[in-house]
mmCIF file of C-alpha atoms in Angstrom:
data_model
loop_
_atom_site.group_PDB
_atom_site.id
_atom_site.type_symbol
_atom_site.label_atom_id
_atom_site.label_comp_id
_atom_site.label_asym_id
_atom_site.label_seq_id
_atom_site.Cartn_x
_atom_site.Cartn_y
_atom_site.Cartn_z
ATOM 1 C CA MET A 264 -21.138 -9.817 -10.440
ATOM 2 C CA PHE A 265 -19.622 -6.421 -11.178
ATOM 3 C CA ARG A 266 -23.087 -4.862 -11.082
ATOM 4 C CA ILE A 267 -23.854 -6.562 -7.694
ATOM 5 C CA ARG A 268 -20.605 -5.168 -6.237
ATOM 6 C CA ILE A 269 -21.578 -1.610 -7.371
ATOM 7 C CA ILE A 270 -25.101 -2.013 -5.957
ATOM 8 C CA PHE A 271 -23.621 -3.237 -2.670
ATOM 9 C CA LYS A 272 -21.321 -0.251 -2.537
ATOM 10 C CA MET A 273 -24.124 2.239 -3.121
ATOM 11 C CA LEU A 274 -26.164 0.507 -0.451
ATOM 12 C CA CYS A 275 -23.448 0.891 2.042
ATOM 13 C CA GLN A 276 -22.724 4.417 1.042
ATOM 14 C CA HIS A 277 -26.402 5.508 1.185
ATOM 15 C CA VAL A 278 -27.962 3.355 3.846
ATOM 16 C CA ILE A 279 -25.800 1.210 6.148
ATOM 17 C CA PHE A 280 -22.839 3.555 6.861
ATOM 18 C CA PRO A 281 -25.027 6.700 7.266
ATOM 19 C CA LEU A 282 -27.148 4.782 9.742
ATOM 20 C CA VAL A 283 -24.037 3.794 11.728
ATOM 21 C CA TYR A 284 -22.835 7.356 11.776
ATOM 22 C CA PHE A 285 -26.241 8.721 12.832
ATOM 23 C CA VAL A 286 -26.562 6.279 15.773
ATOM 24 C CA ASN A 287 -23.138 7.524 17.041
ATOM 25 C CA ARG A 288 -23.562 11.079 16.136
ATOM 26 C CA ILE A 289 -24.507 12.117 19.685
ATOM 27 C CA ARG A 290 -21.097 11.427 20.878
ATOM 28 C CA PRO A 291 -18.939 14.640 21.048
ATOM 29 C CA VAL A 292 -16.052 15.456 18.634
ATOM 30 C CA ASP A 293 -12.641 14.984 20.268
ATOM 31 C CA LYS A 294 -10.499 17.633 18.654
ATOM 32 C CA LYS A 295 -7.351 15.679 19.595
ATOM 33 C CA LEU A 296 -8.439 12.391 18.040
ATOM 34 C CA ILE A 297 -6.850 11.637 14.784
ATOM 35 C CA ILE A 298 -7.827 8.636 12.651
ATOM 36 C CA LEU A 299 -5.518 7.392 9.948
ATOM 37 C CA ALA A 300 -7.557 5.213 7.622
ATOM 38 C CA ASP A 301 -6.899 3.133 4.404
ATOM 39 C CA SER A 302 -8.653 0.173 2.819
ATOM 40 C CA HIS A 303 -5.707 -0.851 0.545
ATOM 41 C CA HIS A 304 -2.956 -1.716 3.022
ATOM 42 C CA GLU A 305 -2.815 -3.921 5.997
ATOM 43 C CA GLN A 306 -0.280 -1.399 7.610
ATOM 44 C CA CYS A 307 0.355 2.339 7.434
ATOM 45 C CA PRO A 308 0.639 3.199 3.695
ATOM 46 C CA GLU A 309 4.011 4.419 2.617
ATOM 47 C CA HIS A 310 2.585 7.633 1.504
ATOM 48 C CA MET A 311 1.272 8.364 5.041
ATOM 49 C CA THR A 312 4.432 7.407 7.028
ATOM 50 C CA TYR A 313 6.048 10.696 7.392
ATOM 51 C CA LEU A 314 2.879 12.359 8.357
ATOM 52 C CA ARG A 315 2.083 9.533 10.900
ATOM 53 C CA LYS A 316 5.490 10.011 12.551
ATOM 54 C CA ALA A 317 4.986 13.734 12.985
ATOM 55 C CA LEU A 318 1.535 13.369 14.397
ATOM 56 C CA MET A 319 2.752 10.666 16.787
ATOM 57 C CA GLU A 320 5.142 13.181 18.204
ATOM 58 C CA SER A 321 2.397 15.792 18.992
ATOM 59 C CA ASP A 322 0.167 15.554 21.965
ATOM 60 C CA TYR A 323 -2.832 14.476 19.776
ATOM 61 C CA ARG A 324 -4.116 10.858 20.077
ATOM 62 C CA VAL A 325 -3.631 8.908 16.761
ATOM 63 C CA GLU A 326 -5.694 5.715 15.961
ATOM 64 C CA GLU A 327 -5.297 3.523 12.858
ATOM 65 C CA CYS A 328 -7.773 1.843 10.725
ATOM 66 C CA PHE A 329 -5.732 0.062 8.042
ATOM 67 C CA PHE A 330 -6.915 -3.019 6.090
ATOM 68 C CA ASP A 331 -6.755 -4.440 2.642
ATOM 69 C CA ILE A 332 -10.012 -5.157 1.047
ATOM 70 C CA TYR A 333 -8.440 -7.437 -1.464
ATOM 71 C CA THR A 334 -6.840 -9.822 1.124
ATOM 72 C CA LEU A 335 -9.196 -9.428 4.226
ATOM 73 C CA GLY A 336 -12.373 -10.738 2.697
ATOM 74 C CA LYS A 337 -15.603 -8.830 1.956
ATOM 75 C CA TRP A 338 -17.378 -9.499 5.260
ATOM 76 C CA GLU A 339 -14.372 -8.660 7.356
ATOM 77 C CA ALA A 340 -13.571 -5.514 5.338
ATOM 78 C CA PHE A 341 -17.260 -4.538 5.704
ATOM 79 C CA LYS A 342 -16.973 -4.900 9.562
ATOM 80 C CA ARG A 343 -13.859 -2.745 9.681
ATOM 81 C CA MET A 344 -15.601 0.029 7.700
ATOM 82 C CA VAL A 345 -18.649 -0.257 10.147
ATOM 83 C CA SER A 346 -16.268 0.111 13.022
ATOM 84 C CA PHE A 347 -14.665 3.149 11.453
ATOM 85 C CA MET A 348 -18.162 4.798 11.010
ATOM 86 C CA ALA A 349 -18.794 4.334 14.826
ATOM 87 C CA LYS A 350 -15.645 6.264 15.578
ATOM 88 C CA TYR A 351 -15.945 8.812 12.671
ATOM 89 C CA PRO A 352 -18.435 11.174 14.515
ATOM 90 C CA THR A 353 -15.988 11.494 17.349
ATOM 91 C CA ALA A 354 -12.851 12.257 15.284
ATOM 92 C CA GLY A 355 -11.306 15.803 15.184
ATOM 93 C CA THR A 356 -9.451 14.788 12.014
ATOM 94 C CA VAL A 357 -9.566 11.859 9.562
ATOM 95 C CA VAL A 358 -6.516 11.310 7.211
ATOM 96 C CA ILE A 359 -6.847 9.180 4.059
ATOM 97 C CA CYS A 360 -4.508 8.784 0.931
ATOM 98 C CA ASP A 361 -6.722 7.010 -1.466
ATOM 99 C CA TYR A 362 -10.465 6.201 -2.203
ATOM 100 C CA PHE A 363 -12.097 5.422 1.234
ATOM 101 C CA LEU A 364 -15.764 4.990 0.762
ATOM 102 C CA PRO A 365 -16.917 5.374 4.438
ATOM 103 C CA VAL A 366 -15.576 8.945 4.706
ATOM 104 C CA ALA A 367 -18.029 10.099 1.939
ATOM 105 C CA SER A 368 -21.075 8.131 3.071
ATOM 106 C CA CYS A 369 -22.753 10.780 5.223
ATOM 107 C CA ASN A 370 -22.892 14.466 6.131
ATOM 108 C CA LYS A 371 -20.072 14.744 8.556
ATOM 109 C CA LYS A 372 -19.912 17.150 11.530
ATOM 110 C CA LYS A 373 -18.445 20.471 10.661
ATOM 111 C CA LYS A 374 -15.883 20.097 13.530
ATOM 112 C CA THR A 375 -14.324 17.013 11.841
ATOM 113 C CA LYS A 376 -11.567 17.619 9.320
ATOM 114 C CA VAL A 377 -11.032 15.150 6.516
ATOM 115 C CA VAL A 378 -7.545 15.358 4.922
ATOM 116 C CA GLN A 379 -7.065 13.617 1.528
ATOM 117 C CA LEU A 380 -3.236 13.142 0.970
ATOM 118 C CA TRP A 381 -3.806 11.177 -2.234
ATOM 119 C CA HIS A 382 -1.092 8.733 -3.240
ATOM 120 C CA GLY A 383 0.550 10.360 -6.312
ATOM 121 C CA CYS A 384 2.051 13.639 -7.365
ATOM 122 C CA GLY A 385 0.972 15.731 -10.335
ATOM 123 C CA ALA A 386 -1.797 14.764 -12.590
ATOM 124 C CA PHE A 387 -0.937 12.252 -15.461
ATOM 125 C CA LYS A 388 -3.442 9.758 -16.380
ATOM 126 C CA LYS A 389 -7.233 10.450 -15.760
ATOM 127 C CA PHE A 390 -8.716 9.340 -12.572
ATOM 128 C CA GLY A 391 -11.766 9.745 -10.354
ATOM 129 C CA TYR A 392 -14.797 11.030 -12.172
ATOM 130 C CA ASN A 393 -12.710 11.622 -15.302
ATOM 131 C CA SER A 394 -12.238 7.918 -15.827
ATOM 132 C CA LYS A 395 -14.736 5.177 -16.089
ATOM 133 C CA GLU A 396 -12.146 2.670 -14.905
ATOM 134 C CA ASP A 397 -12.173 4.389 -11.454
ATOM 135 C CA ILE A 398 -15.883 5.326 -11.080
ATOM 136 C CA PRO A 399 -18.198 3.419 -13.465
ATOM 137 C CA GLU A 400 -21.195 4.986 -15.067
ATOM 138 C CA GLY A 401 -24.331 4.742 -13.123
ATOM 139 C CA TYR A 402 -22.544 5.026 -9.734
ATOM 140 C CA VAL A 403 -24.685 7.312 -7.448
ATOM 141 C CA GLY A 404 -22.989 9.404 -4.823
ATOM 142 C CA ASN A 405 -19.781 11.367 -4.647
ATOM 143 C CA VAL A 406 -16.980 9.094 -3.303
ATOM 144 C CA HIS A 407 -14.870 12.325 -2.705
ATOM 145 C CA LYS A 408 -17.465 14.075 -0.540
ATOM 146 C CA ASN A 409 -16.561 15.682 2.863
ATOM 147 C CA TYR A 410 -12.909 16.485 2.131
ATOM 148 C CA SER A 411 -11.690 19.619 4.098
ATOM 149 C CA LEU A 412 -8.155 19.527 2.443
ATOM 150 C CA VAL A 413 -6.797 17.892 -0.636
ATOM 151 C CA THR A 414 -3.059 18.276 -0.749
ATOM 152 C CA VAL A 415 -1.442 18.488 -4.352
ATOM 153 C CA SER A 416 2.099 18.913 -5.413
ATOM 154 C CA GLY A 417 2.004 22.271 -7.134
ATOM 155 C CA ASP A 418 -0.479 24.634 -8.895
ATOM 156 C CA ALA A 419 -0.758 22.886 -12.191
ATOM 157 C CA PRO A 420 -2.605 19.740 -10.926
ATOM 158 C CA ILE A 421 -5.288 21.687 -9.209
ATOM 159 C CA LYS A 422 -7.753 21.842 -12.236
ATOM 160 C CA ALA A 423 -7.375 18.076 -12.858
ATOM 161 C CA PHE A 424 -8.164 17.339 -9.179
ATOM 162 C CA GLU A 425 -11.214 19.559 -9.199
ATOM 163 C CA THR A 426 -12.846 17.685 -12.081
ATOM 164 C CA ALA A 427 -11.686 14.294 -11.095
ATOM 165 C CA MET A 428 -13.110 14.822 -7.456
ATOM 166 C CA VAL A 429 -15.973 17.094 -8.437
ATOM 167 C CA LEU A 430 -14.587 19.585 -5.772
ATOM 168 C CA GLY A 431 -14.322 22.929 -7.694
ATOM 169 C CA ALA A 432 -16.617 25.002 -5.614
ATOM 170 C CA GLU A 433 -15.334 23.913 -2.260
ATOM 171 C CA ASN A 434 -11.845 25.361 -2.741
ATOM 172 C CA VAL A 435 -10.185 22.627 -0.690
ATOM 173 C CA ILE A 436 -7.513 21.583 -3.046
ATOM 174 C CA LYS A 437 -4.358 23.257 -1.913
ATOM 175 C CA PRO A 438 -0.823 23.217 -3.354
ATOM 176 C CA ILE A 439 0.949 22.655 -0.026
ATOM 177 C CA GLY A 440 3.006 19.758 -1.168
ATOM 178 C CA ILE A 441 2.823 15.988 -0.836
ATOM 179 C CA SER A 442 3.963 14.657 2.531
ATOM 180 C CA PHE A 443 5.847 11.462 1.242
ATOM 181 C CA THR A 444 8.083 13.424 -1.079
ATOM 182 C CA ASP A 445 9.790 15.048 2.010
ATOM 183 C CA ARG A 446 11.931 11.777 2.285
ATOM 184 C CA LEU A 447 13.543 12.699 -1.112
ATOM 185 C CA TYR A 448 15.168 15.583 0.728
ATOM 186 C CA ASP A 449 16.167 13.397 3.669
ATOM 187 C CA GLU A 450 19.685 12.412 3.400
ATOM 188 C CA ASP A 451 19.412 9.832 6.126
ATOM 189 C CA TYR A 452 16.534 8.044 4.338
ATOM 190 C CA ILE A 453 18.361 8.179 0.916
ATOM 191 C CA GLY A 454 21.503 6.701 2.557
ATOM 192 C CA LEU A 455 19.588 3.949 4.193
ATOM 193 C CA CYS A 456 17.832 3.076 0.890
ATOM 194 C CA ARG A 457 21.172 2.969 -0.910
ATOM 195 C CA ASP A 458 22.728 0.729 1.896
ATOM 196 C CA LYS A 459 19.810 -1.683 1.712
ATOM 197 C CA PHE A 460 20.018 -1.826 -2.062
ATOM 198 C CA ARG A 461 23.792 -2.530 -2.041
ATOM 199 C CA PHE A 462 23.148 -5.285 0.541
ATOM 200 C CA GLU A 463 20.235 -6.932 -1.403
ATOM 201 C CA HIS A 464 21.667 -6.412 -4.901
ATOM 202 C CA PRO A 465 25.510 -6.797 -4.658
ATOM 203 C CA ASN A 466 25.627 -7.714 -8.389
ATOM 204 C CA ALA A 467 24.614 -3.987 -9.066
ATOM 205 C CA VAL A 468 27.990 -2.595 -7.859
ATOM 206 C CA GLY A 469 29.755 -0.764 -10.644
ATOM 207 C CA LYS A 470 26.751 -0.914 -13.031
ATOM 208 C CA LYS A 471 24.136 1.719 -14.085
ATOM 209 C CA VAL A 472 20.807 0.906 -12.229
ATOM 210 C CA VAL A 473 17.713 1.115 -14.398
ATOM 211 C CA LEU A 474 14.307 0.932 -12.553
ATOM 212 C CA TRP A 475 11.220 -0.243 -14.460
ATOM 213 C CA ALA A 476 8.054 1.014 -12.558
ATOM 214 C CA PRO A 477 4.895 0.506 -14.774
ATOM 215 C CA THR A 478 1.588 1.726 -13.691
ATOM 216 C CA PHE A 479 -0.977 -0.304 -11.880
ATOM 217 C CA ARG A 480 -3.390 -2.012 -14.284
ATOM 218 C CA GLY A 481 -6.300 -2.994 -12.075
ATOM 219 C CA ASN A 482 -5.855 -6.807 -11.720
ATOM 220 C CA ALA A 483 -5.453 -6.634 -8.047
ATOM 221 C CA LYS A 484 -7.743 -9.627 -7.595
ATOM 222 C CA LYS A 485 -5.357 -12.051 -8.990
ATOM 223 C CA LYS A 486 -4.335 -14.900 -6.743
ATOM 224 C CA LYS A 487 -0.894 -14.773 -5.151
ATOM 225 C CA GLY A 488 1.531 -16.444 -7.612
ATOM 226 C CA GLU A 489 -0.512 -15.524 -10.711
ATOM 227 C CA VAL A 490 1.475 -13.178 -12.756
ATOM 228 C CA ASP A 491 0.703 -11.620 -16.189
ATOM 229 C CA VAL A 492 3.444 -10.376 -18.521
ATOM 230 C CA LEU A 493 2.872 -6.698 -18.637
ATOM 231 C CA PRO A 494 3.039 -4.576 -21.960
ATOM 232 C CA GLY A 495 6.719 -4.118 -22.885
ATOM 233 C CA GLU A 496 8.059 -6.480 -20.224
ATOM 234 C CA ASN A 497 9.648 -8.698 -22.834
ATOM 235 C CA TYR A 498 11.908 -5.767 -23.894
ATOM 236 C CA ILE A 499 12.767 -5.114 -20.249
ATOM 237 C CA ASP A 500 13.717 -8.743 -20.010
ATOM 238 C CA LEU A 501 16.148 -8.265 -22.935
ATOM 239 C CA LEU A 502 17.620 -5.151 -21.435
ATOM 240 C CA MET A 503 18.227 -7.256 -18.069
ATOM 241 C CA ALA A 504 20.402 -9.564 -20.227
ATOM 242 C CA ASP A 505 22.726 -6.776 -21.037
ATOM 243 C CA HIS A 506 25.432 -6.868 -18.203
ATOM 244 C CA LYS A 507 26.347 -3.198 -18.610
ATOM 245 C CA TYR A 508 23.097 -2.368 -16.768
ATOM 246 C CA TYR A 509 21.420 -3.651 -13.582
ATOM 247 C CA VAL A 510 17.642 -3.648 -14.320
ATOM 248 C CA ILE A 511 15.074 -4.100 -11.449
ATOM 249 C CA LYS A 512 11.410 -4.455 -11.846
ATOM 250 C CA SER A 513 9.005 -2.683 -9.392
ATOM 251 C CA THR A 514 5.422 -3.390 -10.012
ATOM 252 C CA HIS A 515 2.339 -2.688 -7.874
ATOM 253 C CA PRO A 516 2.260 -4.813 -4.680
ATOM 254 C CA HIS A 517 -1.148 -6.190 -5.621
ATOM 255 C CA LEU A 518 0.526 -7.916 -8.595
ATOM 256 C CA HIS A 519 2.279 -10.190 -6.243
ATOM 257 C CA ARG A 520 5.652 -9.794 -7.630
ATOM 258 C CA GLU A 521 8.422 -10.556 -5.147
ATOM 259 C CA ASN A 522 10.448 -7.436 -4.266
ATOM 260 C CA THR A 523 11.947 -6.521 -0.854
ATOM 261 C CA MET A 524 12.140 -2.805 -1.608
ATOM 262 C CA THR A 525 9.329 -0.353 -2.433
ATOM 263 C CA THR A 526 9.332 1.702 -5.632
ATOM 264 C CA SER A 527 9.984 4.798 -3.497
ATOM 265 C CA GLU A 528 13.032 3.240 -1.979
ATOM 266 C CA LEU A 529 14.390 2.177 -5.280
ATOM 267 C CA LEU A 530 13.880 5.648 -6.840
ATOM 268 C CA CYS A 531 16.731 6.790 -4.494
ATOM 269 C CA CYS A 532 19.044 4.035 -6.071
ATOM 270 C CA ALA A 533 18.269 4.206 -9.766
ATOM 271 C CA ASP A 534 20.380 6.031 -12.325
ATOM 272 C CA MET A 535 17.396 5.951 -14.691
ATOM 273 C CA LEU A 536 13.597 5.437 -14.631
ATOM 274 C CA ILE A 537 11.517 3.543 -17.171
ATOM 275 C CA THR A 538 7.873 3.822 -16.808
ATOM 276 C CA ASP A 539 4.691 3.879 -18.963
ATOM 277 C CA TYR A 540 1.797 5.816 -17.322
ATOM 278 C CA SER A 541 2.778 5.919 -13.673
ATOM 279 C CA SER A 542 2.809 9.304 -11.797
ATOM 280 C CA VAL A 543 5.934 8.062 -10.016
ATOM 281 C CA PHE A 544 7.913 10.017 -12.632
ATOM 282 C CA PHE A 545 6.913 13.237 -10.838
ATOM 283 C CA GLU A 546 8.709 12.087 -7.697
ATOM 284 C CA TYR A 547 11.694 11.131 -9.872
ATOM 285 C CA LEU A 548 11.813 14.688 -11.055
ATOM 286 C CA LEU A 549 12.968 15.796 -7.697
ATOM 287 C CA LEU A 550 16.169 13.560 -8.210
ATOM 288 C CA ASP A 551 16.712 15.146 -11.703
ATOM 289 C CA LYS A 552 17.723 11.952 -13.404
ATOM 290 C CA PRO A 553 16.789 10.663 -16.992
ATOM 291 C CA ILE A 554 13.511 9.063 -17.700
ATOM 292 C CA ILE A 555 12.288 6.908 -20.597
ATOM 293 C CA PHE A 556 8.449 6.648 -21.108
ATOM 294 C CA PHE A 557 7.959 3.294 -22.731
ATOM 295 C CA ALA A 558 4.363 2.443 -23.716
ATOM 296 C CA PRO A 559 4.002 -0.069 -26.508
ATOM 297 C CA ASP A 560 0.252 -0.255 -25.742
ATOM 298 C CA PHE A 561 -0.167 3.541 -25.937
ATOM 299 C CA ASP A 562 -2.980 3.604 -28.514
ATOM 300 C CA GLU A 563 -5.280 1.193 -26.699
ATOM 301 C CA TYR A 564 -4.388 2.587 -23.211
ATOM 302 C CA SER A 565 -4.956 6.242 -24.182
ATOM 303 C CA ALA A 566 -8.357 5.408 -25.753
ATOM 304 C CA ASN A 567 -9.557 3.705 -22.618
ATOM 305 C CA ARG A 568 -7.977 5.876 -20.029
ATOM 306 C CA GLY A 569 -6.832 9.212 -21.349
ATOM 307 C CA PHE A 570 -4.265 11.824 -19.968
ATOM 308 C CA TYR A 571 -4.137 15.273 -18.504
ATOM 309 C CA LEU A 572 -0.853 15.764 -20.218
ATOM 310 C CA ASP A 573 0.370 15.487 -23.872
ATOM 311 C CA TYR A 574 2.212 12.132 -23.723
ATOM 312 C CA LYS A 575 4.550 13.118 -26.483
ATOM 313 C CA GLU A 576 5.730 16.217 -24.639
ATOM 314 C CA LEU A 577 6.717 14.410 -21.366
ATOM 315 C CA PRO A 578 10.130 15.247 -19.716
ATOM 316 C CA GLY A 579 12.091 12.235 -21.138
ATOM 317 C CA LYS A 580 12.512 10.042 -24.130
ATOM 318 C CA VAL A 581 9.059 8.855 -25.273
ATOM 319 C CA LEU A 582 8.653 5.470 -26.950
ATOM 320 C CA THR A 583 5.172 4.306 -27.948
ATOM 321 C CA LEU A 584 5.950 1.309 -30.141
ATOM 322 C CA ASP A 585 7.454 -2.105 -29.617
ATOM 323 C CA THR A 586 11.269 -1.437 -29.677
ATOM 324 C CA ASP A 587 14.627 -2.688 -28.370
ATOM 325 C CA LEU A 588 15.507 -0.474 -25.397
ATOM 326 C CA HIS A 589 19.271 -0.902 -25.453
ATOM 327 C CA THR A 590 19.926 1.891 -27.949
ATOM 328 C CA HIS A 591 17.772 4.429 -26.298
ATOM 329 C CA VAL A 592 19.120 3.594 -22.840
ATOM 330 C CA GLU A 593 22.685 3.942 -23.864
ATOM 331 C CA ALA A 594 21.962 7.127 -25.898
ATOM 332 C CA LEU A 595 20.269 8.673 -22.906
ATOM 333 C CA PHE A 596 23.033 7.812 -20.479
ATOM 334 C CA SER A 597 25.565 9.225 -22.949
ATOM 335 C CA ASN A 598 23.634 12.508 -23.739
ATOM 336 C CA ASP A 599 20.904 13.423 -21.286
ATOM 337 C CA GLN A 600 19.128 16.262 -23.306
ATOM 338 C CA TYR A 601 16.075 16.516 -21.244
ATOM 339 C CA GLY A 602 17.274 18.477 -18.199
ATOM 340 C CA ASP A 603 15.456 21.703 -19.139
ATOM 341 C CA VAL A 604 12.217 19.953 -19.733
ATOM 342 C CA ARG A 605 12.512 18.277 -16.343
ATOM 343 C CA GLU A 606 13.134 21.610 -14.751
ATOM 344 C CA GLU A 607 10.045 23.041 -16.471
ATOM 345 C CA TYR A 608 7.940 20.176 -15.143
ATOM 346 C CA ARG A 609 9.304 20.457 -11.750
ATOM 347 C CA THR A 610 8.353 24.138 -11.575
ATOM 348 C CA ARG A 611 4.826 23.548 -12.875
ATOM 349 C CA TYR A 612 3.922 20.341 -11.107
ATOM 350 C CA MET A 613 6.200 19.981 -8.099
ATOM 351 C CA SER A 614 6.911 23.393 -6.720
ATOM 352 C CA ALA A 615 5.275 22.668 -3.415
ATOM 353 C CA CYS A 616 7.303 19.616 -2.705
ATOM 354 C CA ASP A 617 10.259 21.347 -1.037
ATOM 355 C CA GLY A 618 10.920 19.002 1.898
ATOM 356 C CA CYS A 619 8.495 20.909 4.252
ATOM 357 C CA SER A 620 5.173 19.651 3.129
ATOM 358 C CA THR A 621 4.607 17.345 6.124
ATOM 359 C CA LYS A 622 5.103 20.444 8.484
ATOM 360 C CA ARG A 623 2.473 22.414 6.450
ATOM 361 C CA ILE A 624 -0.053 19.561 6.635
ATOM 362 C CA VAL A 625 0.601 19.018 10.409
ATOM 363 C CA ASP A 626 0.107 22.785 11.003
ATOM 364 C CA TYR A 627 -3.204 22.484 9.323
ATOM 365 C CA ILE A 628 -4.354 19.474 11.251
ATOM 366 C CA LEU A 629 -3.254 20.920 14.650
ATOM 367 C CA GLY A 630 -4.777 24.171 13.885
#
C-alpha cells in the first residue's frame, strides 16, 4: 500500500499536474495575485497568519488553497491540487509553509515567485532529503523544486536547509526571519494568550506552568479518538500529580488530543518547556526561559532520524533515560544555569527573528 501511494505521488508530480499546468500556461501571470496554499490544514496555518494579515492589507489580491489531505479524502484532495495547478500559471506569488507537491511538479514561469516559509525555526532533527522518513528512497523528483525564497531564522540553519532541500546552487535560502515569530514580540498577542490561558485554566493561578510539547511522530492517520502513549508520557503524568506545578500537554493536532490552545499560544504562558526533538524550542529561546530536553527513546530515535545538532549540547537540561522529572524540574526552577547557552543559540540560530520578519517577507513579495 505504501509503495502504491509513492507511485501515485510520482504519477501526479510527473504527469497529471504538469499536464494541467501546461494546458493553463497560456494564461498571463497576474503580478498582484498571491495564492496561499497548504495541504495539512483546513484553514490558514498558524505559521502563515501574520503574513496573511499583512498581505490582506496590501492592494494585492489574495486567494487561499487550504485543505487537509488526512481528513479530506484522497479523491477530494486530488481535485483541490488539480484546481491549484490550473491557477498556478497565473499567480504572481505562491506562499507555502510545508511540503506542497503541486508547486514542484512542473517548470514554473519565471515571473511567478514561490515563497517557502517552512513551519519551524532553526535546524534540529533531520528532514527532507536528509531523512528517509520524510522522503523515502526510490522517490523520483525534487519535492522542493521551484522555490524563489526559503526563509530561515538565522545564518546557522542555512547549510542544513541546502542539503535537506537540495537547493545549494540556487542561493534562495535567506536568513530574513520566520514570520510567525513576530508574535513573540507582540505584547497584545502575548497578553491575549495569557488572558485566554487564565480563563481556560483557572487552576493554574499561583503555580509554575510547565508545557510538554513533544515532536510529531508521523501517526497522523490514526482515527479521531485513537491515542497512543508517547515516549516519556508516563513521567509527564507523574509530574502532573505534583500540585506545585501546572503541567499541560500540547501534542501535534493530528494526534487528536483535545486542547483549545495551540502550542505557540501556550509558549507565551509557560514558565518552562519540556520537549524531546521538537524545533519549538527555538521559538521558546526568544522568551529566554528554562528548557528540559526529555528523550527516553533517544537511542532508537536518533538511529532512525538523526540530528543536525549535538543533542547533549542543547541549551537546557538534557535527559535521555527514563527518569522521574520532579527533581530536575525543581532544580532548574531553583537554579537556571543555562542562560548563557540559550543566548549563544539565539545568536546563532534566531538572529533574524527580531519582530520584523513579516515586513521583510512582504517587501520581497511586493517587490
